[in-house]
């Protein structure tokens, strides 16, 4: 797959910090509407890769193309977010003193300030969009509840909903099930599968049973490069993957 045929195209991305290569000629291609799982040991370069995609880190070399033609390396973080790349960090960051509904509304508002947003009269289309997002993330019945009173898993879903409200084309999700119950983990897998029917999703995760539940192509990173790619069963059988990651 070339840059023209892909949604996200990384080629030869290299990032060094004080002589340490966090990414070493990393290449990765994600198609439109594809879900991909990224696994690998700590220090493999997973977070740095997401930092490059979102404009937080500038690589020393390589190319990063989005939507077949946009050079991500010429844009700042705000431009990249507006372009349609949403990132969810491991720890959920929601407005705990606001309701679940208000959190989605604030995300939908984009550039309006918090106070302005809360006094803004919602158009019917905006109200319908909030209801749609709440249904997608399974929080319709919690709409009036303060975000502070949600469970850990529900806060994660709310933050995913806040990203969805911004209509991203690509969602980057970092360890979404860390700290979740088994039931929440299973629900999160179903949620990401629903989202992936309409958007591309890249999931960084350590929980192999969760990755297996996603049932998608897996990319294994090691020392800043791609070590293996394929189904979870295929990469799990690779001697090098067992040696550097799964055997630990």
PDB file of C-alpha atoms in Angstrom, residues 15-247:
ATOM      1  CA  UNK A  15      13.621  10.105  16.450  1.00  0.00           C
ATOM      2  CA  UNK A  16      16.663  10.458  18.722  1.00  0.00           C
ATOM      3  CA  UNK A  17      16.781  11.731  22.300  1.00  0.00           C
ATOM      4  CA  UNK A  18      20.341  12.424  23.489  1.00  0.00           C
ATOM      5  CA  UNK A  19      21.736   9.802  21.153  1.00  0.00           C
ATOM      6  CA  UNK A  20      19.086   7.183  21.996  1.00  0.00           C
ATOM      7  CA  UNK A  21      16.978   6.207  18.988  1.00  0.00           C
ATOM      8  CA  UNK A  22      13.392   6.090  20.253  1.00  0.00           C
ATOM      9  CA  UNK A  23      12.281   5.387  16.674  1.00  0.00           C
ATOM     10  CA  UNK A  24      14.664   3.798  14.199  1.00  0.00           C
ATOM     11  CA  UNK A  25      13.500   4.076  10.577  1.00  0.00           C
ATOM     12  CA  UNK A  26       9.937   3.129  11.553  1.00  0.00           C
ATOM     13  CA  UNK A  27       7.500   2.462   8.728  1.00  0.00           C
ATOM     14  CA  UNK A  28       3.769   1.887   9.235  1.00  0.00           C
ATOM     15  CA  UNK A  29       0.769   2.034   6.916  1.00  0.00           C
ATOM     16  CA  UNK A  30      -2.846   2.166   8.143  1.00  0.00           C
ATOM     17  CA  UNK A  31      -5.704   2.024   5.664  1.00  0.00           C
ATOM     18  CA  UNK A  32      -8.909   4.055   5.690  1.00  0.00           C
ATOM     19  CA  UNK A  33     -11.331   2.483   8.181  1.00  0.00           C
ATOM     20  CA  UNK A  34      -8.755  -0.029   9.460  1.00  0.00           C
ATOM     21  CA  UNK A  35      -8.226  -0.963  13.104  1.00  0.00           C
ATOM     22  CA  UNK A  36      -4.631  -1.839  14.019  1.00  0.00           C
ATOM     23  CA  UNK A  37      -3.192  -3.047  17.327  1.00  0.00           C
ATOM     24  CA  UNK A  38       0.344  -1.971  18.265  1.00  0.00           C
ATOM     25  CA  UNK A  39       2.174  -4.086  20.823  1.00  0.00           C
ATOM     26  CA  UNK A  40       5.732  -4.304  22.104  1.00  0.00           C
ATOM     27  CA  UNK A  41       7.868  -4.063  25.240  1.00  0.00           C
ATOM     28  CA  UNK A  42       8.262  -0.839  27.224  1.00  0.00           C
ATOM     29  CA  UNK A  43      10.647   1.468  25.386  1.00  0.00           C
ATOM     30  CA  UNK A  44       9.735  -0.010  21.980  1.00  0.00           C
ATOM     31  CA  UNK A  45       8.706   3.422  20.649  1.00  0.00           C
ATOM     32  CA  UNK A  46       4.914   3.151  20.815  1.00  0.00           C
ATOM     33  CA  UNK A  47       4.339   6.480  22.594  1.00  0.00           C
ATOM     34  CA  UNK A  48       6.959   8.303  20.511  1.00  0.00           C
ATOM     35  CA  UNK A  49       5.240   7.043  17.353  1.00  0.00           C
ATOM     36  CA  UNK A  50       1.933   8.561  18.527  1.00  0.00           C
ATOM     37  CA  UNK A  51       3.768  11.773  19.484  1.00  0.00           C
ATOM     38  CA  UNK A  52       5.080  12.046  15.902  1.00  0.00           C
ATOM     39  CA  UNK A  53       1.643  11.384  14.360  1.00  0.00           C
ATOM     40  CA  UNK A  54       0.022  14.086  16.536  1.00  0.00           C
ATOM     41  CA  UNK A  55       2.781  16.684  16.053  1.00  0.00           C
ATOM     42  CA  UNK A  56       4.078  16.600  19.632  1.00  0.00           C
ATOM     43  CA  UNK A  57       7.495  15.328  18.487  1.00  0.00           C
ATOM     44  CA  UNK A  58       9.335  16.225  15.293  1.00  0.00           C
ATOM     45  CA  UNK A  59      11.322  13.328  13.810  1.00  0.00           C
ATOM     46  CA  UNK A  60      14.942  13.667  12.674  1.00  0.00           C
ATOM     47  CA  UNK A  61      14.138  11.888   9.413  1.00  0.00           C
ATOM     48  CA  UNK A  62      11.316  10.220   7.512  1.00  0.00           C
ATOM     49  CA  UNK A  63       7.882  11.094   6.186  1.00  0.00           C
ATOM     50  CA  UNK A  64       4.433  11.120   7.740  1.00  0.00           C
ATOM     51  CA  UNK A  65       1.535  11.501   5.309  1.00  0.00           C
ATOM     52  CA  UNK A  66      -2.152  11.634   6.263  1.00  0.00           C
ATOM     53  CA  UNK A  67      -5.089  11.268   3.915  1.00  0.00           C
ATOM     54  CA  UNK A  68      -2.841  10.459   0.951  1.00  0.00           C
ATOM     55  CA  UNK A  69      -1.423  13.972   0.583  1.00  0.00           C
ATOM     56  CA  UNK A  70      -1.059  15.961   3.830  1.00  0.00           C
ATOM     57  CA  UNK A  71       2.469  16.180   5.234  1.00  0.00           C
ATOM     58  CA  UNK A  72       1.982  15.929   9.013  1.00  0.00           C
ATOM     59  CA  UNK A  73       5.545  17.098   9.644  1.00  0.00           C
ATOM     60  CA  UNK A  74       4.673  20.623   8.480  1.00  0.00           C
ATOM     61  CA  UNK A  75       1.746  20.993  10.925  1.00  0.00           C
ATOM     62  CA  UNK A  76       1.473  21.747  14.649  1.00  0.00           C
ATOM     63  CA  UNK A  77      -0.612  19.767  17.168  1.00  0.00           C
ATOM     64  CA  UNK A  78      -3.715  21.958  16.819  1.00  0.00           C
ATOM     65  CA  UNK A  79      -3.639  21.743  13.003  1.00  0.00           C
ATOM     66  CA  UNK A  80      -3.300  17.960  13.152  1.00  0.00           C
ATOM     67  CA  UNK A  81      -6.237  17.656  15.578  1.00  0.00           C
ATOM     68  CA  UNK A  82      -8.368  19.811  13.235  1.00  0.00           C
ATOM     69  CA  UNK A  83      -7.305  17.607  10.340  1.00  0.00           C
ATOM     70  CA  UNK A  84      -9.088  14.672  11.998  1.00  0.00           C
ATOM     71  CA  UNK A  85      -6.590  12.843  14.196  1.00  0.00           C
ATOM     72  CA  UNK A  86      -7.844  12.290  17.756  1.00  0.00           C
ATOM     73  CA  UNK A  87      -5.679  10.913  20.558  1.00  0.00           C
ATOM     74  CA  UNK A  88      -6.798   9.280  23.776  1.00  0.00           C
ATOM     75  CA  UNK A  89      -4.142   8.996  26.461  1.00  0.00           C
ATOM     76  CA  UNK A  90      -3.985   6.156  28.988  1.00  0.00           C
ATOM     77  CA  UNK A  91      -5.367   8.241  31.872  1.00  0.00           C
ATOM     78  CA  UNK A  92      -8.815   9.645  31.131  1.00  0.00           C
ATOM     79  CA  UNK A  93      -9.072  13.417  31.240  1.00  0.00           C
ATOM     80  CA  UNK A  94     -12.700  14.469  31.491  1.00  0.00           C
ATOM     81  CA  UNK A  95     -14.361  17.506  33.080  1.00  0.00           C
ATOM     82  CA  UNK A  96     -15.306  15.830  36.359  1.00  0.00           C
ATOM     83  CA  UNK A  97     -17.388  18.731  37.685  1.00  0.00           C
ATOM     84  CA  UNK A  98     -19.607  18.678  34.560  1.00  0.00           C
ATOM     85  CA  UNK A  99     -22.224  16.171  33.494  1.00  0.00           C
ATOM     86  CA  UNK A 100     -21.567  13.459  30.941  1.00  0.00           C
ATOM     87  CA  UNK A 101     -23.768  15.360  28.466  1.00  0.00           C
ATOM     88  CA  UNK A 102     -21.851  18.610  29.067  1.00  0.00           C
ATOM     89  CA  UNK A 103     -18.538  16.840  28.466  1.00  0.00           C
ATOM     90  CA  UNK A 104     -19.685  15.724  25.013  1.00  0.00           C
ATOM     91  CA  UNK A 105     -21.151  19.173  24.338  1.00  0.00           C
ATOM     92  CA  UNK A 106     -17.870  20.859  25.282  1.00  0.00           C
ATOM     93  CA  UNK A 107     -15.970  18.532  22.946  1.00  0.00           C
ATOM     94  CA  UNK A 108     -18.472  19.222  20.160  1.00  0.00           C
ATOM     95  CA  UNK A 109     -18.018  22.957  20.636  1.00  0.00           C
ATOM     96  CA  UNK A 110     -14.390  22.849  19.547  1.00  0.00           C
ATOM     97  CA  UNK A 111     -12.966  26.346  19.727  1.00  0.00           C
ATOM     98  CA  UNK A 112     -15.657  27.917  21.924  1.00  0.00           C
ATOM     99  CA  UNK A 113     -14.652  28.476  25.530  1.00  0.00           C
ATOM    100  CA  UNK A 114     -16.161  26.439  28.381  1.00  0.00           C
ATOM    101  CA  UNK A 115     -18.439  29.230  29.670  1.00  0.00           C
ATOM    102  CA  UNK A 116     -19.522  30.240  26.161  1.00  0.00           C
ATOM    103  CA  UNK A 117     -20.234  26.612  25.270  1.00  0.00           C
ATOM    104  CA  UNK A 118     -22.428  25.981  28.293  1.00  0.00           C
ATOM    105  CA  UNK A 119     -24.582  29.036  27.505  1.00  0.00           C
ATOM    106  CA  UNK A 120     -24.677  28.281  23.791  1.00  0.00           C
ATOM    107  CA  UNK A 121     -28.127  27.195  22.562  1.00  0.00           C
ATOM    108  CA  UNK A 122     -27.749  23.823  20.905  1.00  0.00           C
ATOM    109  CA  UNK A 123     -29.041  23.395  17.370  1.00  0.00           C
ATOM    110  CA  UNK A 124     -31.186  20.303  16.779  1.00  0.00           C
ATOM    111  CA  UNK A 125     -28.369  18.765  14.758  1.00  0.00           C
ATOM    112  CA  UNK A 126     -25.900  19.299  17.638  1.00  0.00           C
ATOM    113  CA  UNK A 127     -28.308  17.765  20.137  1.00  0.00           C
ATOM    114  CA  UNK A 128     -28.816  14.760  17.851  1.00  0.00           C
ATOM    115  CA  UNK A 129     -25.045  14.376  17.494  1.00  0.00           C
ATOM    116  CA  UNK A 130     -24.535  14.347  21.290  1.00  0.00           C
ATOM    117  CA  UNK A 131     -27.291  11.734  21.666  1.00  0.00           C
ATOM    118  CA  UNK A 132     -25.689   9.634  18.918  1.00  0.00           C
ATOM    119  CA  UNK A 133     -22.254   9.770  20.578  1.00  0.00           C
ATOM    120  CA  UNK A 134     -23.700   8.883  24.004  1.00  0.00           C
ATOM    121  CA  UNK A 135     -25.451   5.880  22.479  1.00  0.00           C
ATOM    122  CA  UNK A 136     -22.263   4.765  20.690  1.00  0.00           C
ATOM    123  CA  UNK A 137     -20.212   4.797  23.912  1.00  0.00           C
ATOM    124  CA  UNK A 138     -23.025   3.297  26.017  1.00  0.00           C
ATOM    125  CA  UNK A 139     -23.557   6.276  28.310  1.00  0.00           C
ATOM    126  CA  UNK A 140     -27.069   7.418  27.359  1.00  0.00           C
ATOM    127  CA  UNK A 141     -28.457   6.478  30.782  1.00  0.00           C
ATOM    128  CA  UNK A 142     -25.618   8.388  32.495  1.00  0.00           C
ATOM    129  CA  UNK A 143     -26.080  11.618  30.512  1.00  0.00           C
ATOM    130  CA  UNK A 144     -27.107  13.724  33.530  1.00  0.00           C
ATOM    131  CA  UNK A 145     -24.545  12.251  35.945  1.00  0.00           C
ATOM    132  CA  UNK A 146     -21.433  14.192  36.953  1.00  0.00           C
ATOM    133  CA  UNK A 147     -18.393  12.687  35.256  1.00  0.00           C
ATOM    134  CA  UNK A 148     -16.689  12.447  38.673  1.00  0.00           C
ATOM    135  CA  UNK A 149     -19.140   9.701  39.656  1.00  0.00           C
ATOM    136  CA  UNK A 150     -18.497   7.453  36.651  1.00  0.00           C
ATOM    137  CA  UNK A 151     -16.527   4.229  37.027  1.00  0.00           C
ATOM    138  CA  UNK A 152     -12.983   4.154  35.614  1.00  0.00           C
ATOM    139  CA  UNK A 153     -14.189   2.311  32.527  1.00  0.00           C
ATOM    140  CA  UNK A 154     -17.056   4.741  31.957  1.00  0.00           C
ATOM    141  CA  UNK A 155     -14.631   7.680  32.152  1.00  0.00           C
ATOM    142  CA  UNK A 156     -12.561   6.026  29.426  1.00  0.00           C
ATOM    143  CA  UNK A 157     -15.681   5.621  27.268  1.00  0.00           C
ATOM    144  CA  UNK A 158     -16.658   9.227  27.909  1.00  0.00           C
ATOM    145  CA  UNK A 159     -13.274  10.445  26.738  1.00  0.00           C
ATOM    146  CA  UNK A 160     -13.564   8.294  23.616  1.00  0.00           C
ATOM    147  CA  UNK A 161     -17.001   9.895  23.103  1.00  0.00           C
ATOM    148  CA  UNK A 162     -15.461  13.363  23.459  1.00  0.00           C
ATOM    149  CA  UNK A 163     -13.033  12.487  20.680  1.00  0.00           C
ATOM    150  CA  UNK A 164     -15.827  11.070  18.503  1.00  0.00           C
ATOM    151  CA  UNK A 165     -17.758  14.325  18.904  1.00  0.00           C
ATOM    152  CA  UNK A 166     -14.909  16.020  17.019  1.00  0.00           C
ATOM    153  CA  UNK A 167     -15.463  13.706  14.020  1.00  0.00           C
ATOM    154  CA  UNK A 168     -11.923  12.327  13.688  1.00  0.00           C
ATOM    155  CA  UNK A 169     -10.898  10.189  10.708  1.00  0.00           C
ATOM    156  CA  UNK A 170      -8.216   8.470  12.794  1.00  0.00           C
ATOM    157  CA  UNK A 171      -8.399   7.627  16.500  1.00  0.00           C
ATOM    158  CA  UNK A 172      -5.200   6.867  18.449  1.00  0.00           C
ATOM    159  CA  UNK A 173      -6.002   5.026  21.672  1.00  0.00           C
ATOM    160  CA  UNK A 174      -3.338   4.360  24.314  1.00  0.00           C
ATOM    161  CA  UNK A 175      -3.879   1.347  26.605  1.00  0.00           C
ATOM    162  CA  UNK A 176      -7.658   1.830  26.845  1.00  0.00           C
ATOM    163  CA  UNK A 177      -8.334  -1.120  29.163  1.00  0.00           C
ATOM    164  CA  UNK A 178      -5.641  -0.543  31.801  1.00  0.00           C
ATOM    165  CA  UNK A 179      -7.355  -0.758  35.213  1.00  0.00           C
ATOM    166  CA  UNK A 180     -10.679  -1.966  33.800  1.00  0.00           C
ATOM    167  CA  UNK A 181     -12.773  -4.870  35.054  1.00  0.00           C
ATOM    168  CA  UNK A 182     -13.152  -7.895  32.756  1.00  0.00           C
ATOM    169  CA  UNK A 183     -16.672  -6.787  31.852  1.00  0.00           C
ATOM    170  CA  UNK A 184     -15.524  -3.233  31.017  1.00  0.00           C
ATOM    171  CA  UNK A 185     -12.653  -4.664  28.955  1.00  0.00           C
ATOM    172  CA  UNK A 186     -15.070  -6.766  26.886  1.00  0.00           C
ATOM    173  CA  UNK A 187     -17.379  -3.765  26.397  1.00  0.00           C
ATOM    174  CA  UNK A 188     -14.424  -1.613  25.307  1.00  0.00           C
ATOM    175  CA  UNK A 189     -13.463  -4.175  22.654  1.00  0.00           C
ATOM    176  CA  UNK A 190     -17.017  -4.040  21.294  1.00  0.00           C
ATOM    177  CA  UNK A 191     -16.993  -0.231  21.392  1.00  0.00           C
ATOM    178  CA  UNK A 192     -13.752   0.036  19.409  1.00  0.00           C
ATOM    179  CA  UNK A 193     -15.054  -2.485  16.872  1.00  0.00           C
ATOM    180  CA  UNK A 194     -18.184  -0.342  16.391  1.00  0.00           C
ATOM    181  CA  UNK A 195     -16.075   2.782  15.916  1.00  0.00           C
ATOM    182  CA  UNK A 196     -13.790   0.993  13.448  1.00  0.00           C
ATOM    183  CA  UNK A 197     -16.737   0.440  11.120  1.00  0.00           C
ATOM    184  CA  UNK A 198     -16.572   4.159  10.314  1.00  0.00           C
ATOM    185  CA  UNK A 199     -13.112   5.360  11.342  1.00  0.00           C
ATOM    186  CA  UNK A 200      -9.528   4.145  11.412  1.00  0.00           C
ATOM    187  CA  UNK A 201      -8.380   3.172  14.921  1.00  0.00           C
ATOM    188  CA  UNK A 202      -4.845   2.526  16.171  1.00  0.00           C
ATOM    189  CA  UNK A 203      -4.773   0.830  19.593  1.00  0.00           C
ATOM    190  CA  UNK A 204      -1.601   0.574  21.690  1.00  0.00           C
ATOM    191  CA  UNK A 205      -2.085  -2.178  24.248  1.00  0.00           C
ATOM    192  CA  UNK A 206      -0.258  -4.629  26.538  1.00  0.00           C
ATOM    193  CA  UNK A 207      -3.268  -6.817  27.376  1.00  0.00           C
ATOM    194  CA  UNK A 208      -2.962  -9.731  24.923  1.00  0.00           C
ATOM    195  CA  UNK A 209      -6.414 -11.159  25.671  1.00  0.00           C
ATOM    196  CA  UNK A 210      -7.889  -7.753  24.771  1.00  0.00           C
ATOM    197  CA  UNK A 211      -5.829  -7.626  21.554  1.00  0.00           C
ATOM    198  CA  UNK A 212      -7.102 -11.098  20.711  1.00  0.00           C
ATOM    199  CA  UNK A 213     -10.678  -9.898  21.240  1.00  0.00           C
ATOM    200  CA  UNK A 214     -10.127  -7.043  18.784  1.00  0.00           C
ATOM    201  CA  UNK A 215      -9.182  -9.645  16.131  1.00  0.00           C
ATOM    202  CA  UNK A 216      -7.215  -7.241  13.923  1.00  0.00           C
ATOM    203  CA  UNK A 217      -3.804  -6.978  12.277  1.00  0.00           C
ATOM    204  CA  UNK A 218      -1.053  -6.572  14.886  1.00  0.00           C
ATOM    205  CA  UNK A 219       2.197  -4.599  14.545  1.00  0.00           C
ATOM    206  CA  UNK A 220       4.980  -5.482  16.996  1.00  0.00           C
ATOM    207  CA  UNK A 221       7.477  -2.703  17.748  1.00  0.00           C
ATOM    208  CA  UNK A 222      10.938  -3.303  19.216  1.00  0.00           C
ATOM    209  CA  UNK A 223      13.744  -0.768  19.642  1.00  0.00           C
ATOM    210  CA  UNK A 224      11.904   1.772  17.516  1.00  0.00           C
ATOM    211  CA  UNK A 225      11.285  -0.446  14.494  1.00  0.00           C
ATOM    212  CA  UNK A 226       8.643  -2.870  13.269  1.00  0.00           C
ATOM    213  CA  UNK A 227       9.661  -6.368  14.382  1.00  0.00           C
ATOM    214  CA  UNK A 228       6.687  -8.269  12.984  1.00  0.00           C
ATOM    215  CA  UNK A 229       3.217  -7.776  11.510  1.00  0.00           C
ATOM    216  CA  UNK A 230       0.255 -10.059  11.012  1.00  0.00           C
ATOM    217  CA  UNK A 231      -2.454 -11.772  13.021  1.00  0.00           C
ATOM    218  CA  UNK A 232      -1.878 -12.124  16.763  1.00  0.00           C
ATOM    219  CA  UNK A 233      -1.355 -15.879  16.313  1.00  0.00           C
ATOM    220  CA  UNK A 234       1.184 -15.315  13.544  1.00  0.00           C
ATOM    221  CA  UNK A 235       3.275 -12.711  15.384  1.00  0.00           C
ATOM    222  CA  UNK A 236       3.017 -14.679  18.662  1.00  0.00           C
ATOM    223  CA  UNK A 237       4.673 -17.652  16.937  1.00  0.00           C
ATOM    224  CA  UNK A 238       7.670 -15.601  15.714  1.00  0.00           C
ATOM    225  CA  UNK A 239      10.812 -16.570  17.679  1.00  0.00           C
ATOM    226  CA  UNK A 240      12.058 -12.945  17.850  1.00  0.00           C
ATOM    227  CA  UNK A 241       8.723 -11.715  19.231  1.00  0.00           C
ATOM    228  CA  UNK A 242       8.731 -14.461  21.861  1.00  0.00           C
ATOM    229  CA  UNK A 243      12.323 -13.582  22.769  1.00  0.00           C
ATOM    230  CA  UNK A 244      11.957  -9.809  23.146  1.00  0.00           C
ATOM    231  CA  UNK A 245       8.380  -9.511  24.333  1.00  0.00           C
ATOM    232  CA  UNK A 246       6.064 -12.439  24.940  1.00  0.00           C
ATOM    233  CA  UNK A 247       8.641 -14.610  26.691  1.00  0.00           C
TER     234      UNK A 247
END
